[in-house]
Amino acid sequence: MELLNGSLSVVTHVFIAALLLVYLPVSLVWRLLRWVLVRPLLKEDMTGKVVLITGASSGIGEQLAYECARRGASMALAARRERALETVSAKARELGAPDVLVIAADISNPSDANRVVQATIARFGQLNNLVCNAGLWCSCFFEEITSITAFTQLMDVNFWGSVYPTYYALPFLKNTRGKIVVNASMGGRVPTPRMSFYNASKAAMIRFYETLRSELGSDVRITIVNLGYVASELTKGKAVQKNGEVAVNQEARDILVGPLPIGSTEKCAQLIVGGACRGDEYISWPSWYKPFHVVMSLAPEIVSWFSGCFYVGKASSEPLSKRMLNVKGLKRFLYPASVLSPGRVVDEIHA
């Protein structure tokens, strides 16, 4: 057996190296031609289509609803906060959505996830696109946690909150040869300190949907979205704290985001919907995050070293990310006004 494993190790390395030498040049040419000639022709017409969006009460989910509305889609909007959903629904109708269904639900609960899908089918009779967008963040070191069991909610919302609706929606999506759009994160690719459970949940999402994509083939297309920092409740500081409670902590947010620019939610939604309509398998935005994928594959120790220097720091001083952000005027230049003032997020947490 040891001889067989040794032989397979040699053969596999040689075979993969030879395959890449042949495949990569051909692939690069094909991608370039596809980008220039084919990609512009692959735009899906969303008029008359039905889209189910989870986590649609604010942030990226809210803007995705507006972008789909502008393209003429009917939609079902799901989240816990019904009043906020009603506000989003009203604006979506103004922007062109023929019909909007509001469903108050905890998408991390399997019975609620099933109810959301069934209500969508009962209302519209079909489902063309599922957008899994619900999410929770965390912003503390693992060893600082005082209530470890409370952090299961991150996996429940981020991972199972996508898997459950996918499971129940899949038969209907196959009927329409529809699409699944999953809001994962760069955190699923890059091990950022203070975000251990968040990163783990997003990594699980990425691998799950990559596997599901290989199982479904062309029956249902899957777009995995890996975002950096985008204006939302998360970048306003809403996160699971070390005691397990969900609260706004802008001090921790400043350390995690640091001097990195926070992207526009509206621009993000446009890119996601446009990419999904073209059938893109991955969407990474802002695009300057993409090289980190390569570095993680070829030299992961560089990413680990940088993350430690940038986000951890010494016990006696603030992390480098926070010290850089403290430069006068930099935060107001890099962060949108909506992120600097948590406003509604604080009110709803304490309501």
PDB file of C-alpha atoms in Angstrom, residues 131-311:
ATOM      1  CA  VAL A 131     -30.573  34.685  -3.633  1.00  0.00           C
ATOM      2  CA  CYS A 132     -29.093  33.489  -0.321  1.00  0.00           C
ATOM      3  CA  ASN A 133     -28.015  36.669   1.407  1.00  0.00           C
ATOM      4  CA  ALA A 134     -28.785  36.431   5.149  1.00  0.00           C
ATOM      5  CA  GLY A 135     -25.685  36.806   7.308  1.00  0.00           C
ATOM      6  CA  LEU A 136     -24.144  37.501  10.717  1.00  0.00           C
ATOM      7  CA  TRP A 137     -20.656  38.786  11.549  1.00  0.00           C
ATOM      8  CA  CYS A 138     -18.346  38.401  14.542  1.00  0.00           C
ATOM      9  CA  SER A 139     -15.546  40.700  15.685  1.00  0.00           C
ATOM     10  CA  CYS A 140     -13.564  39.176  18.531  1.00  0.00           C
ATOM     11  CA  PHE A 141     -10.669  36.809  19.145  1.00  0.00           C
ATOM     12  CA  PHE A 142     -11.629  33.175  19.666  1.00  0.00           C
ATOM     13  CA  GLU A 143      -9.958  33.027  23.088  1.00  0.00           C
ATOM     14  CA  GLU A 144     -11.904  36.100  24.270  1.00  0.00           C
ATOM     15  CA  ILE A 145     -15.279  34.394  23.816  1.00  0.00           C
ATOM     16  CA  THR A 146     -17.203  33.938  27.067  1.00  0.00           C
ATOM     17  CA  SER A 147     -20.211  32.087  25.622  1.00  0.00           C
ATOM     18  CA  ILE A 148     -18.959  29.583  23.067  1.00  0.00           C
ATOM     19  CA  THR A 149     -22.329  27.923  22.418  1.00  0.00           C
ATOM     20  CA  ALA A 150     -23.861  31.265  21.423  1.00  0.00           C
ATOM     21  CA  PHE A 151     -21.673  31.321  18.331  1.00  0.00           C
ATOM     22  CA  THR A 152     -23.579  28.456  16.746  1.00  0.00           C
ATOM     23  CA  GLN A 153     -25.931  31.182  15.497  1.00  0.00           C
ATOM     24  CA  LEU A 154     -23.297  32.264  12.958  1.00  0.00           C
ATOM     25  CA  MET A 155     -23.242  28.838  11.373  1.00  0.00           C
ATOM     26  CA  ASP A 156     -27.033  28.606  11.650  1.00  0.00           C
ATOM     27  CA  VAL A 157     -27.624  31.884   9.815  1.00  0.00           C
ATOM     28  CA  ASN A 158     -24.685  31.996   7.404  1.00  0.00           C
ATOM     29  CA  PHE A 159     -24.459  28.327   6.405  1.00  0.00           C
ATOM     30  CA  TRP A 160     -27.746  26.607   7.229  1.00  0.00           C
ATOM     31  CA  GLY A 161     -29.643  29.810   6.454  1.00  0.00           C
ATOM     32  CA  SER A 162     -28.502  29.319   2.861  1.00  0.00           C
ATOM     33  CA  VAL A 163     -28.615  25.527   2.695  1.00  0.00           C
ATOM     34  CA  TYR A 164     -32.187  25.179   4.000  1.00  0.00           C
ATOM     35  CA  PRO A 165     -33.853  27.423   1.393  1.00  0.00           C
ATOM     36  CA  THR A 166     -31.652  25.891  -1.298  1.00  0.00           C
ATOM     37  CA  TYR A 167     -32.846  22.408  -0.336  1.00  0.00           C
ATOM     38  CA  TYR A 168     -36.522  23.325  -0.444  1.00  0.00           C
ATOM     39  CA  ALA A 169     -36.237  25.508  -3.550  1.00  0.00           C
ATOM     40  CA  LEU A 170     -34.155  23.108  -5.641  1.00  0.00           C
ATOM     41  CA  PRO A 171     -37.027  21.125  -7.263  1.00  0.00           C
ATOM     42  CA  PHE A 172     -38.666  24.366  -8.414  1.00  0.00           C
ATOM     43  CA  LEU A 173     -35.379  25.822  -9.640  1.00  0.00           C
ATOM     44  CA  LYS A 174     -34.734  22.683 -11.682  1.00  0.00           C
ATOM     45  CA  ASN A 175     -38.162  23.081 -13.298  1.00  0.00           C
ATOM     46  CA  THR A 176     -37.185  26.531 -14.581  1.00  0.00           C
ATOM     47  CA  ARG A 177     -33.469  25.798 -15.063  1.00  0.00           C
ATOM     48  CA  GLY A 178     -32.986  28.616 -12.621  1.00  0.00           C
ATOM     49  CA  LYS A 179     -30.090  30.089 -10.686  1.00  0.00           C
ATOM     50  CA  ILE A 180     -28.787  30.273  -7.141  1.00  0.00           C
ATOM     51  CA  VAL A 181     -26.809  33.317  -6.022  1.00  0.00           C
ATOM     52  CA  VAL A 182     -24.890  32.905  -2.761  1.00  0.00           C
ATOM     53  CA  ASN A 183     -23.445  35.836  -0.844  1.00  0.00           C
ATOM     54  CA  ALA A 184     -20.285  34.297   0.598  1.00  0.00           C
ATOM     55  CA  SER A 185     -17.274  36.457   1.484  1.00  0.00           C
ATOM     56  CA  MET A 186     -13.586  37.019   0.991  1.00  0.00           C
ATOM     57  CA  GLY A 187     -13.453  35.862   4.604  1.00  0.00           C
ATOM     58  CA  GLY A 188     -14.152  32.376   3.292  1.00  0.00           C
ATOM     59  CA  ARG A 189     -10.894  32.557   1.322  1.00  0.00           C
ATOM     60  CA  VAL A 190      -8.633  34.647   3.567  1.00  0.00           C
ATOM     61  CA  PRO A 191      -8.129  33.866   7.308  1.00  0.00           C
ATOM     62  CA  THR A 192      -8.766  37.288   8.836  1.00  0.00           C
ATOM     63  CA  PRO A 193      -8.195  37.373  12.638  1.00  0.00           C
ATOM     64  CA  ARG A 194     -11.128  38.206  14.959  1.00  0.00           C
ATOM     65  CA  MET A 195     -13.530  36.580  12.486  1.00  0.00           C
ATOM     66  CA  SER A 196     -12.918  32.877  13.104  1.00  0.00           C
ATOM     67  CA  PHE A 197     -16.533  31.684  13.145  1.00  0.00           C
ATOM     68  CA  TYR A 198     -17.601  34.043  10.375  1.00  0.00           C
ATOM     69  CA  ASN A 199     -14.729  32.893   8.164  1.00  0.00           C
ATOM     70  CA  ALA A 200     -15.494  29.244   8.920  1.00  0.00           C
ATOM     71  CA  SER A 201     -19.167  29.651   8.024  1.00  0.00           C
ATOM     72  CA  LYS A 202     -18.334  31.386   4.753  1.00  0.00           C
ATOM     73  CA  ALA A 203     -15.677  28.807   3.838  1.00  0.00           C
ATOM     74  CA  ALA A 204     -18.282  26.106   4.432  1.00  0.00           C
ATOM     75  CA  MET A 205     -20.704  27.948   2.148  1.00  0.00           C
ATOM     76  CA  ILE A 206     -18.162  28.236  -0.649  1.00  0.00           C
ATOM     77  CA  ARG A 207     -17.194  24.580  -0.581  1.00  0.00           C
ATOM     78  CA  PHE A 208     -20.823  23.419  -0.241  1.00  0.00           C
ATOM     79  CA  TYR A 209     -22.007  25.374  -3.272  1.00  0.00           C
ATOM     80  CA  GLU A 210     -18.974  24.426  -5.340  1.00  0.00           C
ATOM     81  CA  THR A 211     -19.828  20.792  -4.628  1.00  0.00           C
ATOM     82  CA  LEU A 212     -23.508  21.366  -5.388  1.00  0.00           C
ATOM     83  CA  ARG A 213     -22.550  23.024  -8.663  1.00  0.00           C
ATOM     84  CA  SER A 214     -20.669  19.900  -9.738  1.00  0.00           C
ATOM     85  CA  GLU A 215     -23.674  17.753  -8.787  1.00  0.00           C
ATOM     86  CA  LEU A 216     -26.279  19.845 -10.618  1.00  0.00           C
ATOM     87  CA  GLY A 217     -24.336  20.620 -13.783  1.00  0.00           C
ATOM     88  CA  SER A 218     -26.362  22.854 -16.092  1.00  0.00           C
ATOM     89  CA  ASP A 219     -29.719  22.078 -14.444  1.00  0.00           C
ATOM     90  CA  VAL A 220     -29.277  24.953 -11.990  1.00  0.00           C
ATOM     91  CA  ARG A 221     -26.524  27.551 -12.322  1.00  0.00           C
ATOM     92  CA  ILE A 222     -24.764  28.749  -9.172  1.00  0.00           C
ATOM     93  CA  THR A 223     -23.024  32.092  -8.687  1.00  0.00           C
ATOM     94  CA  ILE A 224     -20.794  32.419  -5.612  1.00  0.00           C
ATOM     95  CA  VAL A 225     -20.227  36.024  -4.550  1.00  0.00           C
ATOM     96  CA  ASN A 226     -17.060  36.834  -2.589  1.00  0.00           C
ATOM     97  CA  LEU A 227     -17.214  40.388  -1.311  1.00  0.00           C
ATOM     98  CA  GLY A 228     -14.817  42.578   0.570  1.00  0.00           C
ATOM     99  CA  TYR A 229     -16.133  45.360   2.777  1.00  0.00           C
ATOM    100  CA  VAL A 230     -19.438  46.788   1.530  1.00  0.00           C
ATOM    101  CA  ALA A 231     -21.731  49.284   3.260  1.00  0.00           C
ATOM    102  CA  SER A 232     -24.219  47.230   5.290  1.00  0.00           C
ATOM    103  CA  GLU A 233     -25.274  46.538   8.855  1.00  0.00           C
ATOM    104  CA  LEU A 234     -22.125  44.450   9.250  1.00  0.00           C
ATOM    105  CA  THR A 235     -19.788  47.300   8.362  1.00  0.00           C
ATOM    106  CA  LYS A 236     -21.831  49.575  10.621  1.00  0.00           C
ATOM    107  CA  GLY A 237     -20.496  47.365  13.399  1.00  0.00           C
ATOM    108  CA  LYS A 238     -23.366  44.929  13.963  1.00  0.00           C
ATOM    109  CA  ALA A 239     -21.816  41.629  15.042  1.00  0.00           C
ATOM    110  CA  VAL A 240     -21.930  38.796  17.539  1.00  0.00           C
ATOM    111  CA  GLN A 241     -19.863  39.997  20.497  1.00  0.00           C
ATOM    112  CA  LYS A 242     -17.641  37.859  22.744  1.00  0.00           C
ATOM    113  CA  ASN A 243     -20.540  37.311  25.181  1.00  0.00           C
ATOM    114  CA  GLY A 244     -22.684  35.930  22.350  1.00  0.00           C
ATOM    115  CA  GLU A 245     -24.992  38.926  22.067  1.00  0.00           C
ATOM    116  CA  VAL A 246     -25.625  40.728  18.782  1.00  0.00           C
ATOM    117  CA  ALA A 247     -24.688  44.396  19.197  1.00  0.00           C
ATOM    118  CA  VAL A 248     -23.124  47.345  17.397  1.00  0.00           C
ATOM    119  CA  ASN A 249     -19.419  47.709  18.178  1.00  0.00           C
ATOM    120  CA  GLN A 250     -17.816  50.318  15.956  1.00  0.00           C
ATOM    121  CA  GLU A 251     -14.492  50.145  17.779  1.00  0.00           C
ATOM    122  CA  ALA A 252     -14.130  46.480  16.768  1.00  0.00           C
ATOM    123  CA  ARG A 253     -15.372  47.360  13.273  1.00  0.00           C
ATOM    124  CA  ASP A 254     -12.658  49.992  12.917  1.00  0.00           C
ATOM    125  CA  ILE A 255     -10.000  47.385  13.733  1.00  0.00           C
ATOM    126  CA  LEU A 256     -11.352  44.852  11.236  1.00  0.00           C
ATOM    127  CA  VAL A 257     -12.003  47.219   8.361  1.00  0.00           C
ATOM    128  CA  GLY A 258      -9.144  49.570   9.160  1.00  0.00           C
ATOM    129  CA  PRO A 259      -7.961  51.798   6.300  1.00  0.00           C
ATOM    130  CA  LEU A 260      -9.676  49.671   3.642  1.00  0.00           C
ATOM    131  CA  PRO A 261     -12.364  51.427   1.580  1.00  0.00           C
ATOM    132  CA  ILE A 262     -15.986  50.374   2.103  1.00  0.00           C
ATOM    133  CA  GLY A 263     -17.758  49.803  -1.207  1.00  0.00           C
ATOM    134  CA  SER A 264     -21.111  51.146  -2.355  1.00  0.00           C
ATOM    135  CA  THR A 265     -24.044  48.805  -1.729  1.00  0.00           C
ATOM    136  CA  GLU A 266     -25.798  50.025  -4.872  1.00  0.00           C
ATOM    137  CA  LYS A 267     -22.754  49.332  -7.075  1.00  0.00           C
ATOM    138  CA  CYS A 268     -22.320  45.942  -5.414  1.00  0.00           C
ATOM    139  CA  ALA A 269     -25.934  44.971  -6.159  1.00  0.00           C
ATOM    140  CA  GLN A 270     -25.596  46.006  -9.800  1.00  0.00           C
ATOM    141  CA  LEU A 271     -22.493  43.842 -10.220  1.00  0.00           C
ATOM    142  CA  ILE A 272     -24.081  40.842  -8.507  1.00  0.00           C
ATOM    143  CA  VAL A 273     -27.299  40.915 -10.531  1.00  0.00           C
ATOM    144  CA  GLY A 274     -25.433  41.601 -13.763  1.00  0.00           C
ATOM    145  CA  GLY A 275     -22.962  38.784 -13.140  1.00  0.00           C
ATOM    146  CA  ALA A 276     -25.690  36.334 -12.161  1.00  0.00           C
ATOM    147  CA  CYS A 277     -27.674  37.201 -15.297  1.00  0.00           C
ATOM    148  CA  ARG A 278     -24.583  36.363 -17.374  1.00  0.00           C
ATOM    149  CA  GLY A 279     -24.118  33.097 -15.526  1.00  0.00           C
ATOM    150  CA  ASP A 280     -20.800  34.000 -13.883  1.00  0.00           C
ATOM    151  CA  GLU A 281     -19.652  31.236 -11.544  1.00  0.00           C
ATOM    152  CA  TYR A 282     -17.800  33.640  -9.249  1.00  0.00           C
ATOM    153  CA  ILE A 283     -18.072  37.336  -8.544  1.00  0.00           C
ATOM    154  CA  SER A 284     -15.312  38.954  -6.481  1.00  0.00           C
ATOM    155  CA  TRP A 285     -15.634  42.620  -5.574  1.00  0.00           C
ATOM    156  CA  PRO A 286     -13.795  44.915  -5.142  1.00  0.00           C
ATOM    157  CA  SER A 287     -11.591  43.323  -7.777  1.00  0.00           C
ATOM    158  CA  TRP A 288      -8.331  44.136  -5.981  1.00  0.00           C
ATOM    159  CA  TYR A 289      -9.139  41.309  -3.554  1.00  0.00           C
ATOM    160  CA  LYS A 290      -8.749  38.689  -6.311  1.00  0.00           C
ATOM    161  CA  PRO A 291      -4.940  38.313  -6.087  1.00  0.00           C
ATOM    162  CA  PHE A 292      -5.349  37.107  -2.504  1.00  0.00           C
ATOM    163  CA  HIS A 293      -6.857  33.883  -3.895  1.00  0.00           C
ATOM    164  CA  VAL A 294      -3.621  33.222  -5.774  1.00  0.00           C
ATOM    165  CA  VAL A 295      -1.421  34.103  -2.806  1.00  0.00           C
ATOM    166  CA  MET A 296      -3.459  31.814  -0.530  1.00  0.00           C
ATOM    167  CA  SER A 297      -2.860  28.938  -2.946  1.00  0.00           C
ATOM    168  CA  LEU A 298       0.838  29.538  -3.601  1.00  0.00           C
ATOM    169  CA  ALA A 299       2.120  31.163  -0.410  1.00  0.00           C
ATOM    170  CA  PRO A 300      -0.459  31.041   2.411  1.00  0.00           C
ATOM    171  CA  GLU A 301       2.224  31.885   4.972  1.00  0.00           C
ATOM    172  CA  ILE A 302       2.425  35.406   3.496  1.00  0.00           C
ATOM    173  CA  VAL A 303      -1.281  35.986   4.122  1.00  0.00           C
ATOM    174  CA  SER A 304      -1.021  34.618   7.660  1.00  0.00           C
ATOM    175  CA  TRP A 305       1.955  36.873   8.410  1.00  0.00           C
ATOM    176  CA  PHE A 306       0.261  39.959   6.991  1.00  0.00           C
ATOM    177  CA  SER A 307      -3.023  39.264   8.813  1.00  0.00           C
ATOM    178  CA  GLY A 308      -1.188  38.904  12.107  1.00  0.00           C
ATOM    179  CA  CYS A 309       0.748  42.137  11.647  1.00  0.00           C
ATOM    180  CA  PHE A 310      -2.231  44.102  10.378  1.00  0.00           C
ATOM    181  CA  TYR A 311      -5.075  42.934  12.627  1.00  0.00           C
TER     182      TYR A 311
END
